[in-house]
């Protein structure tokens, strides 16, 4: 079953990463009004802004990744009747 789950998990993870990126951009735009978050090396932004952007990005990515991975595992069990061990 792991041979079937791994490619499926990879695709789900990529889609989750894309979803997290879109969600982060929307949240960042809603909070700051800027279309793009500051890069770590940007001289036009303060260290505080850069670190805040990194923190928000990490939190959103972590929650989306956990949610997507969990949904994938539950969906796999529902379809196959087998649980995946890590």
mmCIF file of N, CA, C and O in Angstrom:
data_model
loop_
_atom_site.group_PDB
_atom_site.id
_atom_site.type_symbol
_atom_site.label_atom_id
_atom_site.label_comp_id
_atom_site.label_asym_id
_atom_site.label_seq_id
_atom_site.Cartn_x
_atom_site.Cartn_y
_atom_site.Cartn_z
ATOM 1 N N UNK A 1 0.806 -1.200 0.000
ATOM 2 C CA UNK A 1 0.000 0.000 0.000
ATOM 3 C C UNK A 1 0.853 1.272 0.000
ATOM 4 O O UNK A 1 0.427 2.280 -0.500
ATOM 5 N N UNK A 2 2.051 1.201 0.610
ATOM 6 C CA UNK A 2 2.898 2.392 0.646
ATOM 7 C C UNK A 2 3.281 2.839 -0.757
ATOM 8 O O UNK A 2 3.436 4.026 -1.005
ATOM 9 N N UNK A 3 3.453 1.881 -1.668
ATOM 10 C CA UNK A 3 3.815 2.250 -3.038
ATOM 11 C C UNK A 3 2.721 3.062 -3.703
ATOM 12 O O UNK A 3 2.995 3.919 -4.536
ATOM 13 N N UNK A 4 1.487 2.820 -3.339
ATOM 14 C CA UNK A 4 0.371 3.585 -3.883
ATOM 15 C C UNK A 4 0.228 4.929 -3.170
ATOM 16 O O UNK A 4 -0.054 5.943 -3.794
ATOM 17 N N UNK A 5 0.451 4.911 -1.863
ATOM 18 C CA UNK A 5 0.238 6.119 -1.067
ATOM 19 C C UNK A 5 1.284 7.197 -1.315
ATOM 20 O O UNK A 5 0.964 8.382 -1.345
ATOM 21 N N UNK A 6 2.529 6.815 -1.513
ATOM 22 C CA UNK A 6 3.604 7.814 -1.646
ATOM 23 C C UNK A 6 3.415 8.773 -2.819
ATOM 24 O O UNK A 6 3.526 9.981 -2.633
ATOM 25 N N UNK A 7 3.133 8.280 -4.039
ATOM 26 C CA UNK A 7 2.918 9.240 -5.132
ATOM 27 C C UNK A 7 1.684 10.112 -4.894
ATOM 28 O O UNK A 7 1.689 11.310 -5.182
ATOM 29 N N UNK A 8 0.653 9.508 -4.347
ATOM 30 C CA UNK A 8 -0.558 10.270 -4.043
ATOM 31 C C UNK A 8 -0.259 11.343 -3.002
ATOM 32 O O UNK A 8 -0.679 12.491 -3.127
ATOM 33 N N UNK A 9 0.506 10.987 -1.990
ATOM 34 C CA UNK A 9 0.880 11.921 -0.940
ATOM 35 C C UNK A 9 1.706 13.076 -1.505
ATOM 36 O O UNK A 9 1.536 14.227 -1.100
ATOM 37 N N UNK A 10 2.594 12.777 -2.442
ATOM 38 C CA UNK A 10 3.426 13.814 -3.059
ATOM 39 C C UNK A 10 2.567 14.824 -3.813
ATOM 40 O O UNK A 10 2.729 16.036 -3.668
ATOM 41 N N UNK A 11 1.626 14.331 -4.587
ATOM 42 C CA UNK A 11 0.729 15.221 -5.346
ATOM 43 C C UNK A 11 -0.101 16.072 -4.390
ATOM 44 O O UNK A 11 -0.240 17.287 -4.580
ATOM 45 N N UNK A 12 -0.624 15.439 -3.350
ATOM 46 C CA UNK A 12 -1.430 16.167 -2.368
ATOM 47 C C UNK A 12 -0.597 17.241 -1.676
ATOM 48 O O UNK A 12 -1.055 18.361 -1.456
ATOM 49 N N UNK A 13 0.654 16.921 -1.354
ATOM 50 C CA UNK A 13 1.534 17.895 -0.702
ATOM 51 C C UNK A 13 1.833 19.095 -1.588
ATOM 52 O O UNK A 13 1.855 20.237 -1.127
ATOM 53 N N UNK A 14 2.071 18.841 -2.869
ATOM 54 C CA UNK A 14 2.326 19.942 -3.809
ATOM 55 C C UNK A 14 1.098 20.844 -3.903
ATOM 56 O O UNK A 14 1.212 22.081 -3.859
ATOM 57 N N UNK A 15 -0.069 20.237 -4.025
ATOM 58 C CA UNK A 15 -1.300 21.035 -4.093
ATOM 59 C C UNK A 15 -1.518 21.813 -2.789
ATOM 60 O O UNK A 15 -1.952 22.967 -2.826
ATOM 61 N N UNK A 16 -1.180 21.196 -1.672
ATOM 62 C CA UNK A 16 -1.284 21.890 -0.387
ATOM 63 C C UNK A 16 -0.346 23.076 -0.297
ATOM 64 O O UNK A 16 -0.710 24.128 0.219
ATOM 65 N N UNK A 17 0.865 22.921 -0.828
ATOM 66 C CA UNK A 17 1.821 24.033 -0.845
ATOM 67 C C UNK A 17 1.323 25.195 -1.698
ATOM 68 O O UNK A 17 1.469 26.365 -1.325
ATOM 69 N N UNK A 18 0.714 24.846 -2.820
ATOM 70 C CA UNK A 18 0.157 25.886 -3.689
ATOM 71 C C UNK A 18 -1.005 26.595 -2.988
ATOM 72 O O UNK A 18 -1.103 27.829 -3.033
ATOM 73 N N UNK A 19 -1.859 25.832 -2.325
ATOM 74 C CA UNK A 19 -2.973 26.412 -1.577
ATOM 75 C C UNK A 19 -2.468 27.329 -0.472
ATOM 76 O O UNK A 19 -2.987 28.433 -0.285
ATOM 77 N N UNK A 20 -1.434 26.893 0.240
ATOM 78 C CA UNK A 20 -0.871 27.714 1.315
ATOM 79 C C UNK A 20 -0.315 29.026 0.771
ATOM 80 O O UNK A 20 -0.485 30.080 1.390
ATOM 81 N N UNK A 21 0.342 28.974 -0.382
ATOM 82 C CA UNK A 21 0.876 30.188 -0.992
ATOM 83 C C UNK A 21 -0.214 31.184 -1.357
ATOM 84 O O UNK A 21 -0.098 32.389 -1.094
ATOM 85 N N UNK A 22 -1.279 30.671 -1.943
ATOM 86 C CA UNK A 22 -2.408 31.533 -2.319
ATOM 87 C C UNK A 22 -3.060 32.135 -1.071
ATOM 88 O O UNK A 22 -3.350 33.333 -1.020
ATOM 89 N N UNK A 23 -3.259 31.299 -0.071
ATOM 90 C CA UNK A 23 -3.878 31.770 1.170
ATOM 91 C C UNK A 23 -3.011 32.826 1.854
ATOM 92 O O UNK A 23 -3.512 33.853 2.311
ATOM 93 N N UNK A 24 -1.694 32.589 1.887
ATOM 94 C CA UNK A 24 -0.799 33.572 2.503
ATOM 95 C C UNK A 24 -0.873 34.913 1.768
ATOM 96 O O UNK A 24 -0.952 35.963 2.403
ATOM 97 N N UNK A 25 -0.846 34.878 0.442
ATOM 98 C CA UNK A 25 -0.914 36.133 -0.316
ATOM 99 C C UNK A 25 -2.194 36.900 -0.004
ATOM 100 O O UNK A 25 -2.177 38.124 0.138
ATOM 101 N N UNK A 26 -3.309 36.183 0.091
ATOM 102 C CA UNK A 26 -4.586 36.846 0.404
ATOM 103 C C UNK A 26 -4.569 37.444 1.807
ATOM 104 O O UNK A 26 -5.030 38.557 2.018
ATOM 105 N N UNK A 27 -4.056 36.675 2.778
ATOM 106 C CA UNK A 27 -3.987 37.185 4.151
ATOM 107 C C UNK A 27 -3.064 38.390 4.213
ATOM 108 O O UNK A 27 -3.406 39.417 4.808
ATOM 109 N N UNK A 28 -1.897 38.291 3.581
ATOM 110 C CA UNK A 28 -0.934 39.394 3.614
ATOM 111 C C UNK A 28 -1.521 40.652 2.973
ATOM 112 O O UNK A 28 -1.391 41.748 3.517
ATOM 113 N N UNK A 29 -2.179 40.490 1.836
ATOM 114 C CA UNK A 29 -2.800 41.625 1.160
ATOM 115 C C UNK A 29 -3.899 42.234 2.033
ATOM 116 O O UNK A 29 -4.031 43.458 2.116
ATOM 117 N N UNK A 30 -4.687 41.372 2.694
ATOM 118 C CA UNK A 30 -5.756 41.862 3.557
ATOM 119 C C UNK A 30 -5.246 42.625 4.762
ATOM 120 O O UNK A 30 -5.839 43.613 5.189
ATOM 121 N N UNK A 31 -4.133 42.184 5.307
ATOM 122 C CA UNK A 31 -3.579 42.813 6.509
ATOM 123 C C UNK A 31 -2.781 44.072 6.181
ATOM 124 O O UNK A 31 -2.888 45.085 6.872
ATOM 125 N N UNK A 32 -1.963 44.008 5.129
ATOM 126 C CA UNK A 32 -1.047 45.125 4.846
ATOM 127 C C UNK A 32 -1.453 45.975 3.651
ATOM 128 O O UNK A 32 -0.975 47.094 3.509
ATOM 129 N N UNK A 33 -2.248 45.424 2.757
ATOM 130 C CA UNK A 33 -2.582 46.133 1.527
ATOM 131 C C UNK A 33 -1.541 45.950 0.435
ATOM 132 O O UNK A 33 -1.742 46.385 -0.692
ATOM 133 N N UNK A 34 -0.419 45.312 0.769
ATOM 134 C CA UNK A 34 0.641 45.055 -0.212
ATOM 135 C C UNK A 34 0.373 43.735 -0.929
ATOM 136 O O UNK A 34 -0.088 42.774 -0.319
ATOM 137 N N UNK A 35 0.689 43.700 -2.215
ATOM 138 C CA UNK A 35 0.490 42.470 -2.983
ATOM 139 C C UNK A 35 1.538 41.407 -2.678
ATOM 140 O O UNK A 35 1.274 40.220 -2.813
ATOM 141 N N UNK A 36 2.720 41.828 -2.294
ATOM 142 C CA UNK A 36 3.814 40.889 -2.037
ATOM 143 C C UNK A 36 4.362 41.092 -0.627
ATOM 144 O O UNK A 36 4.482 42.218 -0.149
ATOM 145 N N UNK A 37 4.722 39.999 0.007
ATOM 146 C CA UNK A 37 5.374 40.073 1.312
ATOM 147 C C UNK A 37 6.834 40.470 1.099
ATOM 148 O O UNK A 37 7.409 40.202 0.044
ATOM 149 N N UNK A 38 7.443 41.091 2.090
ATOM 150 C CA UNK A 38 8.839 41.496 1.929
ATOM 151 C C UNK A 38 9.786 40.301 1.908
ATOM 152 O O UNK A 38 9.578 39.314 2.607
ATOM 153 N N UNK A 39 10.802 40.401 1.085
ATOM 154 C CA UNK A 39 11.875 39.396 1.048
ATOM 155 C C UNK A 39 12.803 39.659 2.235
ATOM 156 O O UNK A 39 12.930 40.796 2.700
ATOM 157 N N UNK A 40 13.470 38.634 2.689
ATOM 158 C CA UNK A 40 14.365 38.774 3.844
ATOM 159 C C UNK A 40 15.484 39.776 3.592
ATOM 160 O O UNK A 40 15.961 40.428 4.520
ATOM 161 N N UNK A 41 15.891 39.942 2.347
ATOM 162 C CA UNK A 41 17.000 40.841 2.017
ATOM 163 C C UNK A 41 16.543 42.218 1.542
ATOM 164 O O UNK A 41 17.370 43.034 1.147
ATOM 165 N N UNK A 42 15.261 42.479 1.608
ATOM 166 C CA UNK A 42 14.720 43.744 1.111
ATOM 167 C C UNK A 42 15.167 44.926 1.972
ATOM 168 O O UNK A 42 14.897 44.966 3.174
ATOM 169 N N UNK A 43 15.831 45.907 1.365
ATOM 170 C CA UNK A 43 16.244 47.083 2.138
ATOM 171 C C UNK A 43 15.078 48.045 2.396
ATOM 172 O O UNK A 43 15.207 48.965 3.201
ATOM 173 N N UNK A 44 13.962 47.823 1.726
ATOM 174 C CA UNK A 44 12.815 48.723 1.851
ATOM 175 C C UNK A 44 11.875 48.363 2.998
ATOM 176 O O UNK A 44 10.888 49.057 3.214
ATOM 177 N N UNK A 45 12.164 47.265 3.698
ATOM 178 C CA UNK A 45 11.295 46.821 4.781
ATOM 179 C C UNK A 45 12.117 46.650 6.065
ATOM 180 O O UNK A 45 13.282 46.305 6.013
ATOM 181 N N UNK A 46 11.422 46.858 7.170
ATOM 182 C CA UNK A 46 12.111 46.707 8.462
ATOM 183 C C UNK A 46 12.271 45.219 8.793
ATOM 184 O O UNK A 46 11.597 44.357 8.228
ATOM 185 N N UNK A 47 13.170 44.949 9.713
ATOM 186 C CA UNK A 47 13.362 43.579 10.189
ATOM 187 C C UNK A 47 12.063 43.058 10.778
ATOM 188 O O UNK A 47 11.687 41.902 10.567
ATOM 189 N N UNK A 48 11.364 43.904 11.475
ATOM 190 C CA UNK A 48 10.076 43.515 12.066
ATOM 191 C C UNK A 48 9.096 43.053 10.989
ATOM 192 O O UNK A 48 8.432 42.029 11.156
ATOM 193 N N UNK A 49 8.973 43.798 9.905
ATOM 194 C CA UNK A 49 8.066 43.412 8.814
ATOM 195 C C UNK A 49 8.471 42.072 8.193
ATOM 196 O O UNK A 49 7.624 41.231 7.920
ATOM 197 N N UNK A 50 9.758 41.906 7.975
ATOM 198 C CA UNK A 50 10.262 40.672 7.365
ATOM 199 C C UNK A 50 9.974 39.476 8.269
ATOM 200 O O UNK A 50 9.493 38.436 7.812
ATOM 201 N N UNK A 51 10.250 39.625 9.569
ATOM 202 C CA UNK A 51 10.024 38.523 10.497
ATOM 203 C C UNK A 51 8.536 38.233 10.678
ATOM 204 O O UNK A 51 8.131 37.067 10.808
ATOM 205 N N UNK A 52 7.716 39.261 10.678
ATOM 206 C CA UNK A 52 6.272 39.059 10.771
ATOM 207 C C UNK A 52 5.760 38.294 9.553
ATOM 208 O O UNK A 52 4.959 37.359 9.681
ATOM 209 N N UNK A 53 6.230 38.674 8.381
ATOM 210 C CA UNK A 53 5.820 37.972 7.160
ATOM 211 C C UNK A 53 6.239 36.505 7.212
ATOM 212 O O UNK A 53 5.467 35.603 6.864
ATOM 213 N N UNK A 54 7.453 36.240 7.679
ATOM 214 C CA UNK A 54 7.940 34.859 7.783
ATOM 215 C C UNK A 54 7.122 34.064 8.795
ATOM 216 O O UNK A 54 6.795 32.893 8.559
ATOM 217 N N UNK A 55 6.766 34.686 9.893
ATOM 218 C CA UNK A 55 5.987 34.007 10.920
ATOM 219 C C UNK A 55 4.581 33.655 10.407
ATOM 220 O O UNK A 55 4.112 32.525 10.578
ATOM 221 N N UNK A 56 3.936 34.603 9.762
ATOM 222 C CA UNK A 56 2.596 34.365 9.224
ATOM 223 C C UNK A 56 2.653 33.298 8.138
ATOM 224 O O UNK A 56 1.828 32.382 8.099
ATOM 225 N N UNK A 57 3.639 33.401 7.265
ATOM 226 C CA UNK A 57 3.800 32.415 6.190
ATOM 227 C C UNK A 57 4.009 31.018 6.768
ATOM 228 O O UNK A 57 3.383 30.050 6.328
ATOM 229 N N UNK A 58 4.872 30.897 7.753
ATOM 230 C CA UNK A 58 5.137 29.600 8.373
ATOM 231 C C UNK A 58 3.917 29.018 9.060
ATOM 232 O O UNK A 58 3.648 27.813 8.959
ATOM 233 N N UNK A 59 3.175 29.857 9.754
ATOM 234 C CA UNK A 59 1.974 29.383 10.438
ATOM 235 C C UNK A 59 0.930 28.888 9.440
ATOM 236 O O UNK A 59 0.355 27.805 9.613
ATOM 237 N N UNK A 60 0.700 29.663 8.399
ATOM 238 C CA UNK A 60 -0.281 29.264 7.389
ATOM 239 C C UNK A 60 0.168 27.988 6.694
ATOM 240 O O UNK A 60 -0.614 27.045 6.533
ATOM 241 N N UNK A 61 1.433 27.924 6.308
ATOM 242 C CA UNK A 61 1.935 26.734 5.626
ATOM 243 C C UNK A 61 1.813 25.498 6.519
ATOM 244 O O UNK A 61 1.391 24.432 6.075
ATOM 245 N N UNK A 62 2.162 25.628 7.794
ATOM 246 C CA UNK A 62 2.088 24.503 8.720
ATOM 247 C C UNK A 62 0.673 23.982 8.905
ATOM 248 O O UNK A 62 0.435 22.770 8.897
ATOM 249 N N UNK A 63 -0.265 24.891 9.066
ATOM 250 C CA UNK A 63 -1.660 24.485 9.256
ATOM 251 C C UNK A 63 -2.215 23.844 7.981
ATOM 252 O O UNK A 63 -2.873 22.799 8.044
ATOM 253 N N UNK A 64 -1.942 24.445 6.846
ATOM 254 C CA UNK A 64 -2.439 23.874 5.586
ATOM 255 C C UNK A 64 -1.804 22.510 5.338
ATOM 256 O O UNK A 64 -2.496 21.555 4.964
ATOM 257 N N UNK A 65 -0.498 22.382 5.556
ATOM 258 C CA UNK A 65 0.175 21.103 5.341
ATOM 259 C C UNK A 65 -0.414 20.016 6.228
ATOM 260 O O UNK A 65 -0.698 18.907 5.775
ATOM 261 N N UNK A 66 -0.593 20.308 7.506
ATOM 262 C CA UNK A 66 -1.168 19.326 8.427
ATOM 263 C C UNK A 66 -2.589 18.949 8.012
ATOM 264 O O UNK A 66 -2.957 17.768 8.025
ATOM 265 N N UNK A 67 -3.371 19.930 7.620
ATOM 266 C CA UNK A 67 -4.745 19.660 7.196
ATOM 267 C C UNK A 67 -4.811 18.823 5.932
ATOM 268 O O UNK A 67 -5.597 17.876 5.837
ATOM 269 N N UNK A 68 -3.969 19.151 4.969
ATOM 270 C CA UNK A 68 -3.944 18.413 3.703
ATOM 271 C C UNK A 68 -3.428 16.987 3.924
ATOM 272 O O UNK A 68 -4.001 16.023 3.404
ATOM 273 N N UNK A 69 -2.358 16.848 4.701
ATOM 274 C CA UNK A 69 -1.828 15.511 4.987
ATOM 275 C C UNK A 69 -2.860 14.661 5.721
ATOM 276 O O UNK A 69 -3.036 13.479 5.428
ATOM 277 N N UNK A 70 -3.529 15.258 6.676
ATOM 278 C CA UNK A 70 -4.553 14.533 7.444
ATOM 279 C C UNK A 70 -5.701 14.113 6.545
ATOM 280 O O UNK A 70 -6.168 12.971 6.604
ATOM 281 N N UNK A 71 -6.175 15.022 5.717
ATOM 282 C CA UNK A 71 -7.274 14.689 4.800
ATOM 283 C C UNK A 71 -6.851 13.595 3.821
ATOM 284 O O UNK A 71 -7.643 12.695 3.507
ATOM 285 N N UNK A 72 -5.609 13.652 3.348
ATOM 286 C CA UNK A 72 -5.112 12.620 2.440
ATOM 287 C C UNK A 72 -5.074 11.258 3.094
ATOM 288 O O UNK A 72 -5.471 10.242 2.511
ATOM 289 N N UNK A 73 -4.598 11.201 4.343
ATOM 290 C CA UNK A 73 -4.526 9.933 5.070
ATOM 291 C C UNK A 73 -5.923 9.375 5.331
ATOM 292 O O UNK A 73 -6.167 8.169 5.172
ATOM 293 N N UNK A 74 -6.852 10.248 5.723
ATOM 294 C CA UNK A 74 -8.214 9.786 5.983
ATOM 295 C C UNK A 74 -8.899 9.337 4.694
ATOM 296 O O UNK A 74 -9.614 8.335 4.682
ATOM 297 N N UNK A 75 -8.657 10.073 3.608
ATOM 298 C CA UNK A 75 -9.229 9.683 2.324
ATOM 299 C C UNK A 75 -8.681 8.354 1.843
ATOM 300 O O UNK A 75 -9.412 7.513 1.315
ATOM 301 N N UNK A 76 -7.381 8.141 2.032
ATOM 302 C CA UNK A 76 -6.747 6.889 1.635
ATOM 303 C C UNK A 76 -7.357 5.729 2.416
ATOM 304 O O UNK A 76 -7.676 4.673 1.856
ATOM 305 N N UNK A 77 -7.550 5.922 3.720
ATOM 306 C CA UNK A 77 -8.147 4.862 4.538
ATOM 307 C C UNK A 77 -9.576 4.577 4.104
ATOM 308 O O UNK A 77 -10.005 3.418 4.038
ATOM 309 N N UNK A 78 -10.302 5.622 3.770
ATOM 310 C CA UNK A 78 -11.693 5.446 3.351
ATOM 311 C C UNK A 78 -11.774 4.646 2.053
ATOM 312 O O UNK A 78 -12.622 3.780 1.895
ATOM 313 N N UNK A 79 -10.878 4.925 1.124
ATOM 314 C CA UNK A 79 -10.888 4.251 -0.171
ATOM 315 C C UNK A 79 -10.345 2.828 -0.086
ATOM 316 O O UNK A 79 -10.900 1.901 -0.698
ATOM 317 N N UNK A 80 -9.255 2.646 0.683
ATOM 318 C CA UNK A 80 -8.583 1.345 0.710
ATOM 319 C C UNK A 80 -8.901 0.504 1.927
ATOM 320 O O UNK A 80 -8.671 -0.705 1.934
ATOM 321 N N UNK A 81 -9.382 1.124 2.984
ATOM 322 C CA UNK A 81 -9.618 0.416 4.233
ATOM 323 C C UNK A 81 -8.347 0.207 5.042
ATOM 324 O O UNK A 81 -8.370 -0.429 6.084
ATOM 325 N N UNK A 82 -7.229 0.734 4.572
ATOM 326 C CA UNK A 82 -5.923 0.569 5.243
ATOM 327 C C UNK A 82 -5.439 1.901 5.792
ATOM 328 O O UNK A 82 -5.565 2.930 5.153
ATOM 329 N N UNK A 83 -4.852 1.832 7.002
ATOM 330 C CA UNK A 83 -4.219 3.022 7.571
ATOM 331 C C UNK A 83 -2.763 3.065 7.148
ATOM 332 O O UNK A 83 -2.132 2.029 6.990
ATOM 333 N N UNK A 84 -2.242 4.255 6.999
ATOM 334 C CA UNK A 84 -0.832 4.413 6.639
ATOM 335 C C UNK A 84 -0.030 4.690 7.897
ATOM 336 O O UNK A 84 -0.352 5.578 8.674
ATOM 337 N N UNK A 85 1.016 3.888 8.115
ATOM 338 C CA UNK A 85 1.926 4.107 9.244
ATOM 339 C C UNK A 85 3.073 4.982 8.770
ATOM 340 O O UNK A 85 3.560 4.819 7.673
ATOM 341 N N UNK A 86 3.485 5.893 9.627
ATOM 342 C CA UNK A 86 4.629 6.744 9.267
ATOM 343 C C UNK A 86 5.902 6.148 9.742
ATOM 344 O O UNK A 86 6.128 5.502 10.595
#
